[in-house]
Each structure stands twice: as C-alpha cells, then as structure tokens.
Amino acid sequence: LSFTRMKDFSRSNPRFVYTVRDYQKEMNRFLNQESIVKAVEQQNKELQELEQQQTKFFSNMAHESRTPLNAIMGMNEVILREAKEESIRHYAKDVKNSGRFLLNLVNDILDYSKIRAGKMQIVPGEYNLADMIKEINTLVKSYIGEKPLEYQVRVSDELPKRLYGDEVRITQIIMNLLTNAIKYTPEGRVLFEVMPGETKEGR
C-alpha cells in the first residue's frame, strides 16, 4: 500500500492517490529462490562431507597397504641375499622392482590425501643424483615390461653429483612424467634427458 499527494493537494483539499499492489507472486518467487539457495548450500555441504570421507578412505587404504607391502619387500630382500640360483635371483629382482613401483603408487595416494587436507610438506635435503636416476631407470624398465619401446637416458656431465631438494617429490614427478610417456606411446622411443638449465643470473 502506497499513497501520493495530488498536484492540487492542500489542507483544504487533502487529496491523495492510493495504490494497492499484490506482491504475492514476487514473494513466492523470492521464497523459491531462497529455497534453491538453501538446497544448493545443503548439496555443497554434503559434497564436502563426501569428499572428506573419500580422502579419509584413500588415506586409510594407502596406510593399510604399506604394512603388508613392506613385509613382502623385506622377505624378498632376504631371498636376494640368500638365494644362489640365478633364476630365483632374477625373479626376486622383478618382485623388488614391482614392489618399489607399487610402493610409489601407494605414496602417491597418501600425498594426494595430504594435498586435499592441506598437509603436504616439502622436505629438502642433499641427495645423490646418480643414485636417484639409477632407481628411476630400474622402475621405468620394469614398467615398460614387454612393450615394444626403446628407453634411452642422457645425463649431462656438467651436472654436480650432489643436489639439494626434496628427492622423494622430485622422483615422483619424474616417474609420473615417464610412466605417462610410456603409457601413451604405443611404440618407438622414450628419452629421459637430464640437462642443466639457466638460473636468473644466467649461470
């Protein structure tokens, strides 16, 4: 309800124009919009809870998988130390390589859970570049298996023997790149090249 004075309004002639408007449709529309917003908020809340449960599930699964996996790899090390037959040692080496690859996969799942929870941390330190590349090559060769691919490695002599960084994360990044290259290359060659780059100072 609203009113407006007319042009000839005066005390002796107090004339108004009254307007009555029905806001029922507008109110219904507003209430519907409010209901939609509440429904969306509720759905977002449920999705967040589901995502938290999913992250917790993957984290627990990865933690539970590491215990038997470490036990298998530990027993396999015993076989490698005590076995005399070359064929058994060959099989044990395959088990070791596959176990390492599987352990890296489990660690990736744990890292994903940490990232989702905002708890990922970088732990830098000195590491031996040659040892890291050797371990990567062993894992990559076991991943290739019988696939008709040629795997080549080129490492520059200009690189220092020891570097500083988070060796675990660097290894994970390189392994993800190489395994994707192998996965999406049906045949031909995969080249792993390690060369020095320039810093901001041009060195």
PDB file of C-alpha atoms in Angstrom:
ATOM      1  CA  LEU A   1       0.000   0.000   0.000  1.00  0.00           C
ATOM      2  CA  SER A   2       1.376   3.404  -1.000  1.00  0.00           C
ATOM      3  CA  PHE A   3      -0.057   6.878  -1.452  1.00  0.00           C
ATOM      4  CA  THR A   4       0.880  10.041  -3.339  1.00  0.00           C
ATOM      5  CA  ARG A   5      -0.378  13.562  -2.949  1.00  0.00           C
ATOM      6  CA  MET A   6      -2.067  15.023  -5.974  1.00  0.00           C
ATOM      7  CA  LYS A   7      -0.887  18.290  -7.578  1.00  0.00           C
ATOM      8  CA  ASP A   8      -3.689  20.347  -6.107  1.00  0.00           C
ATOM      9  CA  PHE A   9      -3.127  18.969  -2.627  1.00  0.00           C
ATOM     10  CA  SER A  10      -3.755  21.449   0.171  1.00  0.00           C
ATOM     11  CA  ARG A  11      -5.059  21.495   3.698  1.00  0.00           C
ATOM     12  CA  SER A  12      -8.443  22.448   2.452  1.00  0.00           C
ATOM     13  CA  ASN A  13      -8.235  19.871  -0.268  1.00  0.00           C
ATOM     14  CA  PRO A  14      -6.188  16.910   1.082  1.00  0.00           C
ATOM     15  CA  ARG A  15      -6.449  14.676  -1.917  1.00  0.00           C
ATOM     16  CA  PHE A  16      -4.303  11.513  -2.237  1.00  0.00           C
ATOM     17  CA  VAL A  17      -3.954   8.718  -4.697  1.00  0.00           C
ATOM     18  CA  TYR A  18      -3.714   5.339  -3.011  1.00  0.00           C
ATOM     19  CA  THR A  19      -2.117   2.393  -4.747  1.00  0.00           C
ATOM     20  CA  VAL A  20      -2.526  -1.204  -3.662  1.00  0.00           C
ATOM     21  CA  ARG A  21      -0.227  -3.812  -5.160  1.00  0.00           C
ATOM     22  CA  ASP A  22      -0.280  -7.570  -4.693  1.00  0.00           C
ATOM     23  CA  TYR A  23       3.274  -8.857  -4.091  1.00  0.00           C
ATOM     24  CA  GLN A  24       2.252 -12.475  -3.762  1.00  0.00           C
ATOM     25  CA  LYS A  25       3.944 -13.568  -6.998  1.00  0.00           C
ATOM     26  CA  GLU A  26       7.140 -11.692  -6.174  1.00  0.00           C
ATOM     27  CA  MET A  27       7.210 -13.157  -2.676  1.00  0.00           C
ATOM     28  CA  ASN A  28       6.646 -16.654  -3.982  1.00  0.00           C
ATOM     29  CA  ARG A  29       9.457 -16.161  -6.465  1.00  0.00           C
ATOM     30  CA  PHE A  30      11.733 -14.887  -3.698  1.00  0.00           C
ATOM     31  CA  LEU A  31      10.858 -17.793  -1.430  1.00  0.00           C
ATOM     32  CA  ASN A  32      11.528 -20.224  -4.253  1.00  0.00           C
ATOM     33  CA  GLN A  33      14.903 -18.621  -4.874  1.00  0.00           C
ATOM     34  CA  GLU A  34      15.695 -18.820  -1.184  1.00  0.00           C
ATOM     35  CA  SER A  35      14.747 -22.492  -1.203  1.00  0.00           C
ATOM     36  CA  ILE A  36      17.030 -23.088  -4.174  1.00  0.00           C
ATOM     37  CA  VAL A  37      19.924 -21.351  -2.415  1.00  0.00           C
ATOM     38  CA  LYS A  38      19.373 -23.439   0.694  1.00  0.00           C
ATOM     39  CA  ALA A  39      19.202 -26.601  -1.411  1.00  0.00           C
ATOM     40  CA  VAL A  40      22.457 -25.710  -3.165  1.00  0.00           C
ATOM     41  CA  GLU A  41      24.144 -24.936   0.153  1.00  0.00           C
ATOM     42  CA  GLN A  42      22.964 -28.255   1.549  1.00  0.00           C
ATOM     43  CA  GLN A  43      24.188 -30.099  -1.513  1.00  0.00           C
ATOM     44  CA  ASN A  44      27.597 -28.384  -1.292  1.00  0.00           C
ATOM     45  CA  LYS A  45      27.806 -29.361   2.356  1.00  0.00           C
ATOM     46  CA  GLU A  46      27.015 -32.978   1.523  1.00  0.00           C
ATOM     47  CA  LEU A  47      29.570 -32.976  -1.296  1.00  0.00           C
ATOM     48  CA  GLN A  48      32.236 -31.607   1.036  1.00  0.00           C
ATOM     49  CA  GLU A  49      31.453 -34.288   3.602  1.00  0.00           C
ATOM     50  CA  LEU A  50      31.582 -36.941   0.880  1.00  0.00           C
ATOM     51  CA  GLU A  51      34.916 -35.601  -0.357  1.00  0.00           C
ATOM     52  CA  GLN A  52      36.332 -35.690   3.168  1.00  0.00           C
ATOM     53  CA  GLN A  53      35.157 -39.276   3.590  1.00  0.00           C
ATOM     54  CA  GLN A  54      36.683 -40.195   0.233  1.00  0.00           C
ATOM     55  CA  THR A  55      40.015 -38.609   1.145  1.00  0.00           C
ATOM     56  CA  LYS A  56      39.979 -40.377   4.510  1.00  0.00           C
ATOM     57  CA  PHE A  57      39.183 -43.693   2.802  1.00  0.00           C
ATOM     58  CA  PHE A  58      42.081 -43.383   0.337  1.00  0.00           C
ATOM     59  CA  SER A  59      44.433 -42.358   3.121  1.00  0.00           C
ATOM     60  CA  ASN A  60      43.444 -45.309   5.326  1.00  0.00           C
ATOM     61  CA  MET A  61      43.630 -47.707   2.380  1.00  0.00           C
ATOM     62  CA  ALA A  62      47.123 -46.499   1.491  1.00  0.00           C
ATOM     63  CA  HIS A  63      48.318 -46.775   5.101  1.00  0.00           C
ATOM     64  CA  GLU A  64      46.890 -50.288   5.417  1.00  0.00           C
ATOM     65  CA  SER A  65      48.521 -51.321   2.139  1.00  0.00           C
ATOM     66  CA  ARG A  66      52.009 -50.208   3.149  1.00  0.00           C
ATOM     67  CA  THR A  67      52.326 -52.694   6.020  1.00  0.00           C
ATOM     68  CA  PRO A  68      51.925 -55.929   4.001  1.00  0.00           C
ATOM     69  CA  LEU A  69      53.795 -54.400   1.073  1.00  0.00           C
ATOM     70  CA  ASN A  70      56.798 -53.577   3.262  1.00  0.00           C
ATOM     71  CA  ALA A  71      56.680 -57.107   4.659  1.00  0.00           C
ATOM     72  CA  ILE A  72      56.722 -58.595   1.146  1.00  0.00           C
ATOM     73  CA  MET A  73      59.630 -56.396   0.110  1.00  0.00           C
ATOM     74  CA  GLY A  74      61.505 -57.279   3.310  1.00  0.00           C
ATOM     75  CA  MET A  75      61.121 -61.021   2.704  1.00  0.00           C
ATOM     76  CA  ASN A  76      62.151 -60.517  -0.893  1.00  0.00           C
ATOM     77  CA  GLU A  77      65.381 -58.850   0.277  1.00  0.00           C
ATOM     78  CA  VAL A  78      66.121 -61.976   2.308  1.00  0.00           C
ATOM     79  CA  ILE A  79      65.670 -64.078  -0.839  1.00  0.00           C
ATOM     80  CA  LEU A  80      68.035 -61.793  -2.759  1.00  0.00           C
ATOM     81  CA  ARG A  81      70.712 -62.144  -0.063  1.00  0.00           C
ATOM     82  CA  GLU A  82      70.472 -65.902   0.439  1.00  0.00           C
ATOM     83  CA  ALA A  83      69.422 -67.284  -2.952  1.00  0.00           C
ATOM     84  CA  LYS A  84      72.208 -68.896  -5.001  1.00  0.00           C
ATOM     85  CA  GLU A  85      70.309 -69.835  -8.148  1.00  0.00           C
ATOM     86  CA  GLU A  86      70.407 -67.112 -10.763  1.00  0.00           C
ATOM     87  CA  SER A  87      66.831 -67.760 -11.922  1.00  0.00           C
ATOM     88  CA  ILE A  88      65.475 -67.249  -8.402  1.00  0.00           C
ATOM     89  CA  ARG A  89      67.503 -64.074  -8.002  1.00  0.00           C
ATOM     90  CA  HIS A  90      66.155 -62.848 -11.340  1.00  0.00           C
ATOM     91  CA  TYR A  91      62.570 -63.405 -10.215  1.00  0.00           C
ATOM     92  CA  ALA A  92      63.301 -61.761  -6.856  1.00  0.00           C
ATOM     93  CA  LYS A  93      64.679 -58.682  -8.626  1.00  0.00           C
ATOM     94  CA  ASP A  94      61.465 -58.449 -10.643  1.00  0.00           C
ATOM     95  CA  VAL A  95      59.473 -58.658  -7.416  1.00  0.00           C
ATOM     96  CA  LYS A  96      61.655 -55.918  -5.904  1.00  0.00           C
ATOM     97  CA  ASN A  97      61.170 -53.592  -8.866  1.00  0.00           C
ATOM     98  CA  SER A  98      57.428 -54.179  -8.959  1.00  0.00           C
ATOM     99  CA  GLY A  99      57.224 -53.708  -5.203  1.00  0.00           C
ATOM    100  CA  ARG A 100      59.018 -50.382  -5.456  1.00  0.00           C
ATOM    101  CA  PHE A 101      56.661 -49.243  -8.182  1.00  0.00           C
ATOM    102  CA  LEU A 102      53.636 -50.280  -6.129  1.00  0.00           C
ATOM    103  CA  LEU A 103      55.042 -48.564  -3.044  1.00  0.00           C
ATOM    104  CA  ASN A 104      55.492 -45.371  -5.049  1.00  0.00           C
ATOM    105  CA  LEU A 105      51.872 -45.641  -6.143  1.00  0.00           C
ATOM    106  CA  VAL A 106      50.745 -46.003  -2.534  1.00  0.00           C
ATOM    107  CA  ASN A 107      52.863 -42.982  -1.590  1.00  0.00           C
ATOM    108  CA  ASP A 108      51.207 -41.003  -4.389  1.00  0.00           C
ATOM    109  CA  ILE A 109      47.801 -41.806  -2.890  1.00  0.00           C
ATOM    110  CA  LEU A 110      48.990 -40.690   0.532  1.00  0.00           C
ATOM    111  CA  ASP A 111      50.381 -37.480  -0.946  1.00  0.00           C
ATOM    112  CA  TYR A 112      47.066 -36.828  -2.685  1.00  0.00           C
ATOM    113  CA  SER A 113      45.290 -37.197   0.644  1.00  0.00           C
ATOM    114  CA  LYS A 114      47.767 -34.786   2.250  1.00  0.00           C
ATOM    115  CA  ILE A 115      47.248 -32.257  -0.528  1.00  0.00           C
ATOM    116  CA  ARG A 116      43.466 -32.418  -0.139  1.00  0.00           C
ATOM    117  CA  ALA A 117      43.848 -31.957   3.614  1.00  0.00           C
ATOM    118  CA  GLY A 118      46.353 -29.104   3.187  1.00  0.00           C
ATOM    119  CA  LYS A 119      49.100 -31.025   4.994  1.00  0.00           C
ATOM    120  CA  MET A 120      51.591 -31.548   2.187  1.00  0.00           C
ATOM    121  CA  GLN A 121      55.131 -30.573   3.180  1.00  0.00           C
ATOM    122  CA  ILE A 122      58.344 -30.267   1.177  1.00  0.00           C
ATOM    123  CA  VAL A 123      61.387 -31.754   2.941  1.00  0.00           C
ATOM    124  CA  PRO A 124      64.538 -30.624   1.131  1.00  0.00           C
ATOM    125  CA  GLY A 125      67.976 -32.123   1.635  1.00  0.00           C
ATOM    126  CA  GLU A 126      71.092 -33.261  -0.200  1.00  0.00           C
ATOM    127  CA  TYR A 127      70.761 -36.264  -2.500  1.00  0.00           C
ATOM    128  CA  ASN A 128      72.929 -38.187  -4.929  1.00  0.00           C
ATOM    129  CA  LEU A 129      71.771 -37.515  -8.483  1.00  0.00           C
ATOM    130  CA  ALA A 130      73.276 -40.689  -9.947  1.00  0.00           C
ATOM    131  CA  ASP A 131      71.602 -42.909  -7.335  1.00  0.00           C
ATOM    132  CA  MET A 132      68.238 -41.236  -7.938  1.00  0.00           C
ATOM    133  CA  ILE A 133      68.468 -41.676 -11.709  1.00  0.00           C
ATOM    134  CA  LYS A 134      69.547 -45.312 -11.275  1.00  0.00           C
ATOM    135  CA  GLU A 135      66.499 -46.050  -9.134  1.00  0.00           C
ATOM    136  CA  ILE A 136      64.214 -44.282 -11.617  1.00  0.00           C
ATOM    137  CA  ASN A 137      65.652 -46.270 -14.525  1.00  0.00           C
ATOM    138  CA  THR A 138      65.090 -49.542 -12.676  1.00  0.00           C
ATOM    139  CA  LEU A 139      61.450 -48.679 -12.008  1.00  0.00           C
ATOM    140  CA  VAL A 140      60.852 -47.454 -15.565  1.00  0.00           C
ATOM    141  CA  LYS A 141      62.306 -50.594 -17.150  1.00  0.00           C
ATOM    142  CA  SER A 142      60.053 -52.779 -15.021  1.00  0.00           C
ATOM    143  CA  TYR A 143      57.085 -50.624 -16.029  1.00  0.00           C
ATOM    144  CA  ILE A 144      57.838 -50.997 -19.750  1.00  0.00           C
ATOM    145  CA  GLY A 145      57.837 -54.782 -19.495  1.00  0.00           C
ATOM    146  CA  GLU A 146      57.251 -56.394 -22.883  1.00  0.00           C
ATOM    147  CA  LYS A 147      56.048 -53.217 -24.574  1.00  0.00           C
ATOM    148  CA  PRO A 148      57.899 -52.520 -27.862  1.00  0.00           C
ATOM    149  CA  LEU A 149      59.595 -49.361 -26.620  1.00  0.00           C
ATOM    150  CA  GLU A 150      63.205 -48.242 -26.584  1.00  0.00           C
ATOM    151  CA  TYR A 151      64.139 -46.453 -23.389  1.00  0.00           C
ATOM    152  CA  GLN A 152      67.118 -44.103 -23.523  1.00  0.00           C
ATOM    153  CA  VAL A 153      68.769 -41.996 -20.842  1.00  0.00           C
ATOM    154  CA  ARG A 154      71.047 -38.996 -21.353  1.00  0.00           C
ATOM    155  CA  VAL A 155      72.637 -37.299 -18.363  1.00  0.00           C
ATOM    156  CA  SER A 156      74.898 -34.273 -18.782  1.00  0.00           C
ATOM    157  CA  ASP A 157      78.418 -34.470 -17.352  1.00  0.00           C
ATOM    158  CA  GLU A 158      78.083 -30.828 -16.302  1.00  0.00           C
ATOM    159  CA  LEU A 159      75.657 -31.682 -13.520  1.00  0.00           C
ATOM    160  CA  PRO A 160      77.032 -31.965  -9.967  1.00  0.00           C
ATOM    161  CA  LYS A 161      76.982 -35.318  -8.216  1.00  0.00           C
ATOM    162  CA  ARG A 162      75.014 -33.986  -5.275  1.00  0.00           C
ATOM    163  CA  LEU A 163      71.987 -31.698  -5.418  1.00  0.00           C
ATOM    164  CA  TYR A 164      69.706 -30.073  -2.879  1.00  0.00           C
ATOM    165  CA  GLY A 165      65.948 -30.594  -2.890  1.00  0.00           C
ATOM    166  CA  ASP A 166      63.139 -32.954  -1.918  1.00  0.00           C
ATOM    167  CA  GLU A 167      64.361 -36.183  -3.517  1.00  0.00           C
ATOM    168  CA  VAL A 168      61.100 -38.049  -2.908  1.00  0.00           C
ATOM    169  CA  ARG A 169      58.935 -35.400  -4.593  1.00  0.00           C
ATOM    170  CA  ILE A 170      61.369 -34.940  -7.486  1.00  0.00           C
ATOM    171  CA  THR A 171      61.421 -38.701  -8.069  1.00  0.00           C
ATOM    172  CA  GLN A 172      57.618 -38.811  -8.010  1.00  0.00           C
ATOM    173  CA  ILE A 173      57.361 -36.009 -10.578  1.00  0.00           C
ATOM    174  CA  ILE A 174      59.874 -37.637 -12.936  1.00  0.00           C
ATOM    175  CA  MET A 175      58.231 -41.050 -12.560  1.00  0.00           C
ATOM    176  CA  ASN A 176      54.801 -39.587 -13.349  1.00  0.00           C
ATOM    177  CA  LEU A 177      56.177 -37.954 -16.499  1.00  0.00           C
ATOM    178  CA  LEU A 178      57.978 -41.109 -17.657  1.00  0.00           C
ATOM    179  CA  THR A 179      55.129 -43.512 -16.899  1.00  0.00           C
ATOM    180  CA  ASN A 180      52.726 -41.237 -18.804  1.00  0.00           C
ATOM    181  CA  ALA A 181      55.163 -41.154 -21.712  1.00  0.00           C
ATOM    182  CA  ILE A 182      55.298 -44.959 -21.720  1.00  0.00           C
ATOM    183  CA  LYS A 183      51.538 -45.278 -21.290  1.00  0.00           C
ATOM    184  CA  TYR A 184      50.684 -43.021 -24.244  1.00  0.00           C
ATOM    185  CA  THR A 185      53.491 -44.169 -26.559  1.00  0.00           C
ATOM    186  CA  PRO A 186      52.431 -47.428 -28.270  1.00  0.00           C
ATOM    187  CA  GLU A 187      55.836 -47.952 -29.901  1.00  0.00           C
ATOM    188  CA  GLY A 188      59.061 -46.123 -30.647  1.00  0.00           C
ATOM    189  CA  ARG A 189      61.320 -44.440 -28.107  1.00  0.00           C
ATOM    190  CA  VAL A 190      61.093 -42.740 -24.735  1.00  0.00           C
ATOM    191  CA  LEU A 191      64.022 -40.432 -23.949  1.00  0.00           C
ATOM    192  CA  PHE A 192      64.864 -39.363 -20.409  1.00  0.00           C
ATOM    193  CA  GLU A 193      67.237 -36.419 -20.674  1.00  0.00           C
ATOM    194  CA  VAL A 194      68.759 -34.640 -17.670  1.00  0.00           C
ATOM    195  CA  MET A 195      70.495 -31.385 -18.550  1.00  0.00           C
ATOM    196  CA  PRO A 196      71.462 -28.232 -16.583  1.00  0.00           C
ATOM    197  CA  GLY A 197      69.288 -25.161 -17.029  1.00  0.00           C
ATOM    198  CA  GLU A 198      69.995 -21.464 -16.681  1.00  0.00           C
ATOM    199  CA  THR A 199      69.297 -19.575 -13.483  1.00  0.00           C
ATOM    200  CA  LYS A 200      68.076 -15.996 -13.295  1.00  0.00           C
ATOM    201  CA  GLU A 201      71.705 -14.879 -13.159  1.00  0.00           C
ATOM    202  CA  GLY A 202      72.365 -16.643 -16.475  1.00  0.00           C
ATOM    203  CA  ARG A 203      74.526 -19.373 -14.985  1.00  0.00           C
TER     204      ARG A 203
END
